[in-house]
PDB file of N, CA and C in Angstrom:
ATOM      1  N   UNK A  36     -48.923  62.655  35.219  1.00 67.00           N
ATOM      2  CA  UNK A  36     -49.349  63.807  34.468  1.00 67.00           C
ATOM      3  C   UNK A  36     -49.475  64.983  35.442  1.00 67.00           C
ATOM      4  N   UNK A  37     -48.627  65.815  35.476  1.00 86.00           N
ATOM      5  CA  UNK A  37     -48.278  67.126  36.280  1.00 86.00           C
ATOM      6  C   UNK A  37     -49.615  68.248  35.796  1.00 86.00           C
ATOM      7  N   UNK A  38     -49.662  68.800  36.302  1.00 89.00           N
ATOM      8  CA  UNK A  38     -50.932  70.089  36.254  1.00 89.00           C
ATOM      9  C   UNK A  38     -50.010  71.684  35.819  1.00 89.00           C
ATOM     10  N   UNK A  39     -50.511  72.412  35.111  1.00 89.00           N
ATOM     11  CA  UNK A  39     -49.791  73.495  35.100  1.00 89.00           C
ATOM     12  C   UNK A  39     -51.261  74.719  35.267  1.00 89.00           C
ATOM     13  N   UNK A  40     -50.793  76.047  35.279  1.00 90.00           N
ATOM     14  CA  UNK A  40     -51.622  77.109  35.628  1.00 90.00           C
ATOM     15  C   UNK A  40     -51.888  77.473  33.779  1.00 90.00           C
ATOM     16  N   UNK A  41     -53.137  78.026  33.876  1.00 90.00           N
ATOM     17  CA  UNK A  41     -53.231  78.732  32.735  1.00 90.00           C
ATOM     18  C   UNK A  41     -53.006  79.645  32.515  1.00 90.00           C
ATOM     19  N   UNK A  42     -52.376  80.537  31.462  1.00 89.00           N
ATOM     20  CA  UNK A  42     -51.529  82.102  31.569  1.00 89.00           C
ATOM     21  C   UNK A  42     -52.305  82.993  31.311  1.00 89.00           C
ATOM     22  N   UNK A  43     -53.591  82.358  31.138  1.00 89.00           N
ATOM     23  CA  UNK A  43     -55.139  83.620  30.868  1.00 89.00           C
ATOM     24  C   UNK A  43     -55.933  83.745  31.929  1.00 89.00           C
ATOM     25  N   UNK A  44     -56.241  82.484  32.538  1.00 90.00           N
ATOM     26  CA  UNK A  44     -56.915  82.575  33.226  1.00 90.00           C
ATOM     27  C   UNK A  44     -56.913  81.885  34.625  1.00 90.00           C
ATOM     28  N   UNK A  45     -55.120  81.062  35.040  1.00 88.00           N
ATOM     29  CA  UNK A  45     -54.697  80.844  36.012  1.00 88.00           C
ATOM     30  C   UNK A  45     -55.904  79.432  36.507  1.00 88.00           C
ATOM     31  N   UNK A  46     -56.404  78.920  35.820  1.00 90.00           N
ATOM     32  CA  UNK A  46     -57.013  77.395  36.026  1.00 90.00           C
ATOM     33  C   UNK A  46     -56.093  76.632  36.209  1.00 90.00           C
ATOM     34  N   UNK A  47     -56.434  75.287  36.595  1.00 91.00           N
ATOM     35  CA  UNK A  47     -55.090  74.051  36.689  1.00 91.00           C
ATOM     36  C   UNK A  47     -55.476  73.390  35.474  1.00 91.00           C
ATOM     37  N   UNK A  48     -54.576  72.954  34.525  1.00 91.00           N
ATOM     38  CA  UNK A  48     -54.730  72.197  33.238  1.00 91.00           C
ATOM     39  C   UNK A  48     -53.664  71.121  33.084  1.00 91.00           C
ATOM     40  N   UNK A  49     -54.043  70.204  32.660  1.00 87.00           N
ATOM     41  CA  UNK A  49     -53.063  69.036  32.073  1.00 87.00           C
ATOM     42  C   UNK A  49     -51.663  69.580  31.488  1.00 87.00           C
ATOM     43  N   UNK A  50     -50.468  69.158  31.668  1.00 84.00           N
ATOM     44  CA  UNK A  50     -49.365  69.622  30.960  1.00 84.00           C
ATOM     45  C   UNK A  50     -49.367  69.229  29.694  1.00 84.00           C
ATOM     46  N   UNK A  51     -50.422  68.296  29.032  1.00 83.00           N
ATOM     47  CA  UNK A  51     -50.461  67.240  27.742  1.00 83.00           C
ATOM     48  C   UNK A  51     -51.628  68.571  26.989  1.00 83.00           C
ATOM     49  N   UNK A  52     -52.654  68.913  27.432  1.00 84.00           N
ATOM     50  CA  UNK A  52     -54.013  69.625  27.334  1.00 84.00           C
ATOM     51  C   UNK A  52     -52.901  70.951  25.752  1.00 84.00           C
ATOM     52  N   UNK A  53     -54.029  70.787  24.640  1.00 84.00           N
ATOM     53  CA  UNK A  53     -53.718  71.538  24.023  1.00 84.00           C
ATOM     54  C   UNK A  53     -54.325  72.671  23.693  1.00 84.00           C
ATOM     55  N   UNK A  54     -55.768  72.718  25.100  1.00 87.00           N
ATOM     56  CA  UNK A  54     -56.345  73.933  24.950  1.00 87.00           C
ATOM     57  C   UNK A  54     -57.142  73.910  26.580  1.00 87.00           C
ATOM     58  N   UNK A  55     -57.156  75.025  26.941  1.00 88.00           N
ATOM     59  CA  UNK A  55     -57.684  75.288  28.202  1.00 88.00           C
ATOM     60  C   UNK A  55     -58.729  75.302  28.243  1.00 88.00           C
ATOM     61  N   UNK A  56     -59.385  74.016  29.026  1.00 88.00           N
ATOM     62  CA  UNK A  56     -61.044  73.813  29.019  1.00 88.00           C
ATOM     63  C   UNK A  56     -61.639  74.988  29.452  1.00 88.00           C
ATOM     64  N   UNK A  57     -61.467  75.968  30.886  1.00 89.00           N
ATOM     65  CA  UNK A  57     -62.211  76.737  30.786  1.00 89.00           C
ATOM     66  C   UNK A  57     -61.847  77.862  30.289  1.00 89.00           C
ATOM     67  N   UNK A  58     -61.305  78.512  29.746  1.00 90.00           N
ATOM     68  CA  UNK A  58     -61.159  79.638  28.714  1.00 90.00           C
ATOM     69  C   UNK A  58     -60.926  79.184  27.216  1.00 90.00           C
ATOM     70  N   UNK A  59     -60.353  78.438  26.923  1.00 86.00           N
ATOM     71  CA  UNK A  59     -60.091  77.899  25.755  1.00 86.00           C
ATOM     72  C   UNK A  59     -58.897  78.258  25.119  1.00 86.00           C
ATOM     73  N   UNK A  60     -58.106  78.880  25.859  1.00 88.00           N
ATOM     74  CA  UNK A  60     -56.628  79.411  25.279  1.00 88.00           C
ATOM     75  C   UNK A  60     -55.390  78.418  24.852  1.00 88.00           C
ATOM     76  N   UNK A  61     -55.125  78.771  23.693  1.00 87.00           N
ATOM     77  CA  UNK A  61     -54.494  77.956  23.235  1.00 87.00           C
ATOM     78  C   UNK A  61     -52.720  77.509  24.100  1.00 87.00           C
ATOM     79  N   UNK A  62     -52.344  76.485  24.387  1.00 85.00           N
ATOM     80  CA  UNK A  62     -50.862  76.047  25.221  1.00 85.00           C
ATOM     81  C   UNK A  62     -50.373  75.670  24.601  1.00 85.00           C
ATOM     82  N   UNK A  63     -50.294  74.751  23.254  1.00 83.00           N
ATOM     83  CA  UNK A  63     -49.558  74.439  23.196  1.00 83.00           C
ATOM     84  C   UNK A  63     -50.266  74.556  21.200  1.00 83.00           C
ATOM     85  N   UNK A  64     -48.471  74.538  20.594  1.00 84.00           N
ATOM     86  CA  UNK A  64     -49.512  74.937  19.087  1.00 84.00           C
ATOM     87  C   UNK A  64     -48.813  73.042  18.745  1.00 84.00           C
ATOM     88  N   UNK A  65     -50.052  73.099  18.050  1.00 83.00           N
ATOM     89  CA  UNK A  65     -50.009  71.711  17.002  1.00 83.00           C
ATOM     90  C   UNK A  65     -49.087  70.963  16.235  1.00 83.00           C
ATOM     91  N   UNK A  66     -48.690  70.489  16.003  1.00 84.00           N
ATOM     92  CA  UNK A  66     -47.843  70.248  15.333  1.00 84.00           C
ATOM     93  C   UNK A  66     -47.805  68.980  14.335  1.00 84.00           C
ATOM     94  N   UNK A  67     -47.193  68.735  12.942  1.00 88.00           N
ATOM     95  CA  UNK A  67     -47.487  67.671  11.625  1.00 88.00           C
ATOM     96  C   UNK A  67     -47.228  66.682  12.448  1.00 88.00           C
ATOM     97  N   UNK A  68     -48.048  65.372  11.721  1.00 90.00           N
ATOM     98  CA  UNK A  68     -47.040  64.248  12.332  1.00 90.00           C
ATOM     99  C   UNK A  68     -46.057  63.495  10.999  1.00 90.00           C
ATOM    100  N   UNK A  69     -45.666  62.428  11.279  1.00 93.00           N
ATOM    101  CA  UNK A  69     -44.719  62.122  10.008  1.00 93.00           C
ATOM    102  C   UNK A  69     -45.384  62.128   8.897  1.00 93.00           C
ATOM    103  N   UNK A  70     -46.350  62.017   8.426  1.00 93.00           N
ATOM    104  CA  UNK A  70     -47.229  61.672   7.169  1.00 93.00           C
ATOM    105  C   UNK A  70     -47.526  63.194   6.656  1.00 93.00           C
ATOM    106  N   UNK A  71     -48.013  63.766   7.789  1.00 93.00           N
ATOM    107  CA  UNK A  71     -47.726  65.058   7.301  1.00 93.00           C
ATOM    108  C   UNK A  71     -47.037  66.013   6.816  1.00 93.00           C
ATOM    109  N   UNK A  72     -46.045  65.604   7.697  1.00 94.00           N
ATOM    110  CA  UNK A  72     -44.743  66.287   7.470  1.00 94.00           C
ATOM    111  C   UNK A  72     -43.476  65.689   5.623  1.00 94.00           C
ATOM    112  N   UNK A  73     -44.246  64.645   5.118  1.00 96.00           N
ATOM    113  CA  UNK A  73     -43.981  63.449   4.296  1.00 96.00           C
ATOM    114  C   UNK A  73     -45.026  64.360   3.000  1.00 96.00           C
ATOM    115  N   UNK A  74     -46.194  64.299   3.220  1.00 96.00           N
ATOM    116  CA  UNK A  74     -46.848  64.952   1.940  1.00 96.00           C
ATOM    117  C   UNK A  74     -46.488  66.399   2.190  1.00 96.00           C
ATOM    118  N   UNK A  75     -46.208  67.252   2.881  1.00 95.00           N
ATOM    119  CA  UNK A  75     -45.873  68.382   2.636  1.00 95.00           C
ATOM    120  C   UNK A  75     -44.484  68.648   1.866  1.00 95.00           C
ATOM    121  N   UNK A  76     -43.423  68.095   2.429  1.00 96.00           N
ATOM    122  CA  UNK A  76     -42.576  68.189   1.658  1.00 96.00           C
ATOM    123  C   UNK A  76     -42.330  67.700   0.503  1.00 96.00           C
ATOM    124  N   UNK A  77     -43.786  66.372  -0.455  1.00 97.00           N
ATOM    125  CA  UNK A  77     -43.813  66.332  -1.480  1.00 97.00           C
ATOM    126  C   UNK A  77     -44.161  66.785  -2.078  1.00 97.00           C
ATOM    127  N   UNK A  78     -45.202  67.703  -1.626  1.00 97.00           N
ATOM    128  CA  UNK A  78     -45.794  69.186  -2.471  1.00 97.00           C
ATOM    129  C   UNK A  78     -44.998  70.266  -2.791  1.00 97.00           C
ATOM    130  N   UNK A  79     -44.039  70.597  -2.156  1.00 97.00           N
ATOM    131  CA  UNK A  79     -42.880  71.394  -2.029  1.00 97.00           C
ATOM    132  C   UNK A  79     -42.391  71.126  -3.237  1.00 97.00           C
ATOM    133  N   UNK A  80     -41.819  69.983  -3.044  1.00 97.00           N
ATOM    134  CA  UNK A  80     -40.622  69.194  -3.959  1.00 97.00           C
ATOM    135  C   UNK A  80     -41.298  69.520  -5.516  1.00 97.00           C
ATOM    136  N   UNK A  81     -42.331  69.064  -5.080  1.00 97.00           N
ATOM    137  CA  UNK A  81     -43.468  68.393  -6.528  1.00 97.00           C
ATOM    138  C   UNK A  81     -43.312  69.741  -7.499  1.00 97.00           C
ATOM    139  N   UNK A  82     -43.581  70.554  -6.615  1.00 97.00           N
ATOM    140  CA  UNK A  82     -44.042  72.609  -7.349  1.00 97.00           C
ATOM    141  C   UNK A  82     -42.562  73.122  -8.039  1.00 97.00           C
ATOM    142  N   UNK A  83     -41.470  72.418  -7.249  1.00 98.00           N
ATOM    143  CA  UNK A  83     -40.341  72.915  -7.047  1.00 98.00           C
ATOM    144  C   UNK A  83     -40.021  72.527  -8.453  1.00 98.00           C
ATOM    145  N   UNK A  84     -39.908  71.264  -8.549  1.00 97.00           N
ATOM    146  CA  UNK A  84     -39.660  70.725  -9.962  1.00 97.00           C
ATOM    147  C   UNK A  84     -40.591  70.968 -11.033  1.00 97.00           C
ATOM    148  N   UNK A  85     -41.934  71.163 -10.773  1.00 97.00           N
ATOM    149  CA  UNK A  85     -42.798  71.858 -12.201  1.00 97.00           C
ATOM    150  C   UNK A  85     -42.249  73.251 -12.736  1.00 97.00           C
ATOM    151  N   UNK A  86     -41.557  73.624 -11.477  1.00 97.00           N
ATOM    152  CA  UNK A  86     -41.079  75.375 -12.001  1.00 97.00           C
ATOM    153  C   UNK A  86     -39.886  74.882 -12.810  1.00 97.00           C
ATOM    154  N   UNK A  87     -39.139  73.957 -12.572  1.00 96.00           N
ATOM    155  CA  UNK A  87     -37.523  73.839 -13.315  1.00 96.00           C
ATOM    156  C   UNK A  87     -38.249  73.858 -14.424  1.00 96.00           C
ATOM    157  N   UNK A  88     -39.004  72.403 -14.705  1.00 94.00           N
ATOM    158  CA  UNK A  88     -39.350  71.603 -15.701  1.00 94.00           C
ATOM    159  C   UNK A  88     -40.135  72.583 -16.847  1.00 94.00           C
ATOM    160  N   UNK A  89     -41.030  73.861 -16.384  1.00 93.00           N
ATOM    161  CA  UNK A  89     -41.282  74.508 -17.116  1.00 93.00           C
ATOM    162  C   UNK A  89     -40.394  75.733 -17.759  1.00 93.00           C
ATOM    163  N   UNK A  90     -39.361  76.236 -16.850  1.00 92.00           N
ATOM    164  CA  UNK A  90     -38.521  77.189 -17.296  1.00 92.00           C
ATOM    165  C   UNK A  90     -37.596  76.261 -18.199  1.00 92.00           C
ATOM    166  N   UNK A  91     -37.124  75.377 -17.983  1.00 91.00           N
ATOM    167  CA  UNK A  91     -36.262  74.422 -18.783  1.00 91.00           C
ATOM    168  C   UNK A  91     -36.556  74.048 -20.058  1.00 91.00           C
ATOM    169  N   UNK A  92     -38.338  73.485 -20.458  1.00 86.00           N
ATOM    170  CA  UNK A  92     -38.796  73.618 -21.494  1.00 86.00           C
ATOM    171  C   UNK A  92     -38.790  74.666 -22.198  1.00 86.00           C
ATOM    172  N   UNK A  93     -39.582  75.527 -21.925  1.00 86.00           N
ATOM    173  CA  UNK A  93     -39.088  77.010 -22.249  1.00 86.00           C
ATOM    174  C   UNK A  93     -38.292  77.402 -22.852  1.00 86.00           C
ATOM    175  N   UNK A  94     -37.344  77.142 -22.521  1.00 85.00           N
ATOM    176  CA  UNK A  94     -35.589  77.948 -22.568  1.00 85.00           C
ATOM    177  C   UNK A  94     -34.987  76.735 -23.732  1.00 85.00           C
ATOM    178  N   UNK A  95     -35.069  75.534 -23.436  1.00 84.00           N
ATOM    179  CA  UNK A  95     -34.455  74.304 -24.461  1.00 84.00           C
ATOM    180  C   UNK A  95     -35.694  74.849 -25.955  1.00 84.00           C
ATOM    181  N   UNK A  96     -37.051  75.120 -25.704  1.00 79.00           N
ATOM    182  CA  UNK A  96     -37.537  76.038 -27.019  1.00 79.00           C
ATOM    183  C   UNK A  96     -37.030  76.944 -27.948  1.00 79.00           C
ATOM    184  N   UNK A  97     -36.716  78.096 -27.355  1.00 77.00           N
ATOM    185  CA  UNK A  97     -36.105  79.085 -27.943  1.00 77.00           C
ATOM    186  C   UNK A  97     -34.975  79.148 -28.575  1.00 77.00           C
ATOM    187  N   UNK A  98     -34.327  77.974 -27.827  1.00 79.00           N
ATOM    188  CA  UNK A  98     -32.723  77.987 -27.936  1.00 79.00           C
ATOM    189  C   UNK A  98     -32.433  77.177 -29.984  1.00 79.00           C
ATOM    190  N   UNK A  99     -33.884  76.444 -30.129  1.00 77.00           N
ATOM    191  CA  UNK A  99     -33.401  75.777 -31.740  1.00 77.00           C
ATOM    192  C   UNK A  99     -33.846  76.304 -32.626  1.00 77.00           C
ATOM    193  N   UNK A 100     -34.696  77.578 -32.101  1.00 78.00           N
ATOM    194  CA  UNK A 100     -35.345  78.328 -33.433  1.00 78.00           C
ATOM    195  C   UNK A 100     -34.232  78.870 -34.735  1.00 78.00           C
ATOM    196  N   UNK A 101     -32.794  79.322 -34.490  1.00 80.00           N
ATOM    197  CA  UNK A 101     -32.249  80.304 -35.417  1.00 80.00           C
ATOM    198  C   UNK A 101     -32.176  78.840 -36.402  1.00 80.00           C
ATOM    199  N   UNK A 102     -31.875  79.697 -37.165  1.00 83.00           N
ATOM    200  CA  UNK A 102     -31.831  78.919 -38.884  1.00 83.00           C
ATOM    201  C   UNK A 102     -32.777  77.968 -39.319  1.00 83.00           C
ATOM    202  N   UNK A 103     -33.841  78.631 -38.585  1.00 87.00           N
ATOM    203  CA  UNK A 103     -35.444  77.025 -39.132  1.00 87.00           C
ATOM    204  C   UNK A 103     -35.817  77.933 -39.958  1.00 87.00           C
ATOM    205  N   UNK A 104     -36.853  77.342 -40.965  1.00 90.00           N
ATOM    206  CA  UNK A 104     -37.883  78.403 -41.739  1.00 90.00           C
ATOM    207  C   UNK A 104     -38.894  78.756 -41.365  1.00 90.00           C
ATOM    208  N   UNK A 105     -39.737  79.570 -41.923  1.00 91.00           N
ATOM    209  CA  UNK A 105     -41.095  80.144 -41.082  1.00 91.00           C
ATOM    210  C   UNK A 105     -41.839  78.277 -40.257  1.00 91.00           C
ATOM    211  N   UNK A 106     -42.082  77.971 -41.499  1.00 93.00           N
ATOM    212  CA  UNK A 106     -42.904  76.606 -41.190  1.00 93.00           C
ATOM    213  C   UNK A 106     -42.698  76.158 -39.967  1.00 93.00           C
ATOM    214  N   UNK A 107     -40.876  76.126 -40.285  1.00 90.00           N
ATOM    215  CA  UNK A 107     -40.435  74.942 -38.814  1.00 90.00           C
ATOM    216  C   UNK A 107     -40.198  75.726 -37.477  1.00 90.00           C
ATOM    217  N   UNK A 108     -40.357  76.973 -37.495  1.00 88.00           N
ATOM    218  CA  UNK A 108     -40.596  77.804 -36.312  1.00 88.00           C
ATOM    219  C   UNK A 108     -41.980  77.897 -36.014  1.00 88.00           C
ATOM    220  N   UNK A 109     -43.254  78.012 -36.997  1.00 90.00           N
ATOM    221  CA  UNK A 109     -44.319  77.952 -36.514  1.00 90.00           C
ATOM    222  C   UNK A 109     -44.875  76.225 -36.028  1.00 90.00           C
ATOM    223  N   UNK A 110     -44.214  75.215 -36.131  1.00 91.00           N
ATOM    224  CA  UNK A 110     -44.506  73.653 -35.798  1.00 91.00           C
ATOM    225  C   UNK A 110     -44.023  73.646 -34.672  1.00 91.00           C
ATOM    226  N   UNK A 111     -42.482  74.445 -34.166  1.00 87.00           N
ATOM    227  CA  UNK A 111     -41.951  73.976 -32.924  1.00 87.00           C
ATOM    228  C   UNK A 111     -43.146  75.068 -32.271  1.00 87.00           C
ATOM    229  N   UNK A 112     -43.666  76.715 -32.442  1.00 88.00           N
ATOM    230  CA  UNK A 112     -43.955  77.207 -31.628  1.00 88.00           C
ATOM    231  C   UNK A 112     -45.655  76.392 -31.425  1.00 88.00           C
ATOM    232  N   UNK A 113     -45.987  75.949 -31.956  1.00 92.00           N
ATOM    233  CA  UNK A 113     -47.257  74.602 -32.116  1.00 92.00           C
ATOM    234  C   UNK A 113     -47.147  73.790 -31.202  1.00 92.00           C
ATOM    235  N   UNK A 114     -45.739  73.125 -31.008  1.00 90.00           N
ATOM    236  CA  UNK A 114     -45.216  72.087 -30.478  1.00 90.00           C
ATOM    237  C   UNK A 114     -45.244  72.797 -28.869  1.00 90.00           C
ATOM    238  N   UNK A 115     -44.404  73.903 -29.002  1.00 90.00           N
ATOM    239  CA  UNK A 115     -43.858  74.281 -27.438  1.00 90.00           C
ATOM    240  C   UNK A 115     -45.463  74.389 -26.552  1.00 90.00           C
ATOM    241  N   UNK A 116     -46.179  75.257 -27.349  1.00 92.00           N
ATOM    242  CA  UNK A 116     -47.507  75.340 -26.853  1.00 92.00           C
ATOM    243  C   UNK A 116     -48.212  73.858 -26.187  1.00 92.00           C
ATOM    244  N   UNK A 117     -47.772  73.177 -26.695  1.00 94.00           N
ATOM    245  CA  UNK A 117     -48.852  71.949 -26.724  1.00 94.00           C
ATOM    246  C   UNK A 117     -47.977  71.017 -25.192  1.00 94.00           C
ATOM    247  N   UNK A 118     -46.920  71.407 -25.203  1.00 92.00           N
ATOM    248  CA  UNK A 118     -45.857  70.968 -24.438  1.00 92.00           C
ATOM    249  C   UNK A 118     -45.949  71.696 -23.025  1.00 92.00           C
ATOM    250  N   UNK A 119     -46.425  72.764 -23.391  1.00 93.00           N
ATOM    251  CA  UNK A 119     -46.845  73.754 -21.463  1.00 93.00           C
ATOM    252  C   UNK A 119     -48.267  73.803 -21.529  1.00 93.00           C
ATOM    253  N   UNK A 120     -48.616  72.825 -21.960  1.00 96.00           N
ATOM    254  CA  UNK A 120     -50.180  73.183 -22.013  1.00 96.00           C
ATOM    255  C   UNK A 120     -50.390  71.674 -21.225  1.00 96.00           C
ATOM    256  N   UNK A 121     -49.712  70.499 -21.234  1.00 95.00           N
ATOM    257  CA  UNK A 121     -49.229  68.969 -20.709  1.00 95.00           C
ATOM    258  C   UNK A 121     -48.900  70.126 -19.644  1.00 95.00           C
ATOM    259  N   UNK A 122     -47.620  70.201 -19.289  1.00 95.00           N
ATOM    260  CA  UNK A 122     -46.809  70.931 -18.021  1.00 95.00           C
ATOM    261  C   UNK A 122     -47.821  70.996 -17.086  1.00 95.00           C
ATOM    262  N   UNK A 123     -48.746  72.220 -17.595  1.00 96.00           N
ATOM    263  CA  UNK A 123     -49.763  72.764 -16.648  1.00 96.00           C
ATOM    264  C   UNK A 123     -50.690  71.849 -16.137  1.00 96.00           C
ATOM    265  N   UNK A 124     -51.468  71.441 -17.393  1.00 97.00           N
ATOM    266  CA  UNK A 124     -52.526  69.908 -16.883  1.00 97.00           C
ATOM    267  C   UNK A 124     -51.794  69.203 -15.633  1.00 97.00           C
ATOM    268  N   UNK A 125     -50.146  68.743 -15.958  1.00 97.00           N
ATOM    269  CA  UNK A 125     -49.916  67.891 -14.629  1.00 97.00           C
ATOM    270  C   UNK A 125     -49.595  68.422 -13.598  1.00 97.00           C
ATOM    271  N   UNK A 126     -49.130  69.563 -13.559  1.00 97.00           N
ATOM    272  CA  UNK A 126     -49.201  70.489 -12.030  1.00 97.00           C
ATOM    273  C   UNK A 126     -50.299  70.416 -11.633  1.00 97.00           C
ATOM    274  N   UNK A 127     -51.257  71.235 -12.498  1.00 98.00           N
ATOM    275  CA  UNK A 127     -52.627  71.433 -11.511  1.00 98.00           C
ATOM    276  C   UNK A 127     -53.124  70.077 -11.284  1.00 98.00           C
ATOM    277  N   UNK A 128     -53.091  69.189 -12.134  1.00 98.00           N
ATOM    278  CA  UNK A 128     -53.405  67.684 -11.014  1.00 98.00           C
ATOM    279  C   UNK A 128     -52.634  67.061  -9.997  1.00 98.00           C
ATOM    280  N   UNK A 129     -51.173  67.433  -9.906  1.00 97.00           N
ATOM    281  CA  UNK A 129     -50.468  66.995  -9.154  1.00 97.00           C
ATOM    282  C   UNK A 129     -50.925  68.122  -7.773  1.00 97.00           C
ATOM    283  N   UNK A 130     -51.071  69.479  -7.897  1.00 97.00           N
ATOM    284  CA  UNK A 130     -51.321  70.214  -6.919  1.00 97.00           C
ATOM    285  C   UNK A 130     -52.247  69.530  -6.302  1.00 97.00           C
ATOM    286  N   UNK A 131     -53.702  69.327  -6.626  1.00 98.00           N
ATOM    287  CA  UNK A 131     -54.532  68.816  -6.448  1.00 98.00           C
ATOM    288  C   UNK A 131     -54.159  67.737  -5.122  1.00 98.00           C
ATOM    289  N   UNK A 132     -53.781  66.750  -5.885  1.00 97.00           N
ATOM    290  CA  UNK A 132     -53.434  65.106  -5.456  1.00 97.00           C
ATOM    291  C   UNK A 132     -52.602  65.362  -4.279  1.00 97.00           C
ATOM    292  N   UNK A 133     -51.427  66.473  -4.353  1.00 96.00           N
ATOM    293  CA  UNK A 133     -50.566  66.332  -3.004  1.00 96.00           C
ATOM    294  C   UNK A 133     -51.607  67.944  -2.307  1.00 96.00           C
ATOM    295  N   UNK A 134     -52.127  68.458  -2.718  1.00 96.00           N
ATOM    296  CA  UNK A 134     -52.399  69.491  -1.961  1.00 96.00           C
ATOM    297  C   UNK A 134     -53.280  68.904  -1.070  1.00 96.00           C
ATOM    298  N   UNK A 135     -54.214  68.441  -1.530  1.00 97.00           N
ATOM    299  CA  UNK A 135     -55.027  67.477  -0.458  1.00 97.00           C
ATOM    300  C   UNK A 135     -54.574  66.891   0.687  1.00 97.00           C
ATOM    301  N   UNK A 136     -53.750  65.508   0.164  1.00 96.00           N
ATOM    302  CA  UNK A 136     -53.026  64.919   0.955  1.00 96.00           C
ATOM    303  C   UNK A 136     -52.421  65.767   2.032  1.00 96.00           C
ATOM    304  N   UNK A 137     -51.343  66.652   1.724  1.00 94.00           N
ATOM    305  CA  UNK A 137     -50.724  67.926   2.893  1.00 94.00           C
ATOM    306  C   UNK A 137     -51.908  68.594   3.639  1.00 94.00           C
ATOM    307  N   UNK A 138     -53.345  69.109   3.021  1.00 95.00           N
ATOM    308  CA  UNK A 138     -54.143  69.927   3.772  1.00 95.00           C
ATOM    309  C   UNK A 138     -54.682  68.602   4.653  1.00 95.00           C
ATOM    310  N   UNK A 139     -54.771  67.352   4.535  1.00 94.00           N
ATOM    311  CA  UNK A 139     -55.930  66.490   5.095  1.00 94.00           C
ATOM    312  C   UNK A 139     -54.760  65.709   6.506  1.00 94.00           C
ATOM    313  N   UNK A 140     -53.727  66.298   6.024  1.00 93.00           N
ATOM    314  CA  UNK A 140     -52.369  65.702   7.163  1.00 93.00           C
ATOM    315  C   UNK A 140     -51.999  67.148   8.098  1.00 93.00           C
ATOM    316  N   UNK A 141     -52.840  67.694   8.059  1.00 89.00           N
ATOM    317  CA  UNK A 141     -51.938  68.973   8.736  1.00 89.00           C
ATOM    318  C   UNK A 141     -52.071  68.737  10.312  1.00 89.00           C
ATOM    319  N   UNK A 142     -51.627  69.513  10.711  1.00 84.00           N
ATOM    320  CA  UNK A 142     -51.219  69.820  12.316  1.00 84.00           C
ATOM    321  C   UNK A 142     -53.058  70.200  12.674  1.00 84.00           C
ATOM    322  N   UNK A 143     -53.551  69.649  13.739  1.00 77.00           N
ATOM    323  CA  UNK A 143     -54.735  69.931  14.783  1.00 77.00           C
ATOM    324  C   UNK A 143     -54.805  69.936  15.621  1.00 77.00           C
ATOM    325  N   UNK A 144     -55.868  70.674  16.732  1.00 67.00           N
ATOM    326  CA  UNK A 144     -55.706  70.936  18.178  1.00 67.00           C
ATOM    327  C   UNK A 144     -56.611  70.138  18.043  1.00 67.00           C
ATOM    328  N   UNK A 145     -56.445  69.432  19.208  1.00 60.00           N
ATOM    329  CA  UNK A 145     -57.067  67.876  19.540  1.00 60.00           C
ATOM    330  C   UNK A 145     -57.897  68.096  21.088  1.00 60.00           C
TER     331      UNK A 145
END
């Protein structure tokens, strides 16, 4: 384990050291490890696909309204409601569930 100078305050520090004992300046930045790097990109993914999944619903809505009658336009717009109203419930629990996971895996100075 080699020694290096500190660039603040010219101390000798560990080349491993991710913060300079006597000044406290940061050397080296943190970085995910696999698990981290694993729930983050399922949170990504996760958000990525609630956005399709809701513009997609959406859009497959609108698209069967012509030639219904009042009734069956006010049941689907009943329906669509009730359908992004699910959507949302499982994002914000899915945010939840992986947001955690990603914030409780993140990168720390050790």
């Amino acid at each position: 384990m080699a020694l290096v100078s500190c660039p603040e305050c010219a101390a000798q520090v560990s080349e491993e050291a991710a913060l300079c004992p006597a000044c406290g300046k940061q050397l080296r930045k943190p970085t995910r490890g696999f698990a981290g790097k694993l729930f983050l990109g399922i949170f990504i993914v996760f958000n990525l696909l609630m956005v399709w999944w809701l513009i997609a619903g959406l859009g497959a809505a609108g698209e069967h309204m012509q030639g219904m009658s009042e009734a069956e336009k006010t049941g689907a717009a009943v329906g669509t409601g009730i359908g992004v109203m699910m959507i949302l419930f499982v994002w914000a629990a899915g945010d939840i569930v992986f947001g955690m996971l990603a914030f409780f895996t993140r990168a720390r100075v050790r």
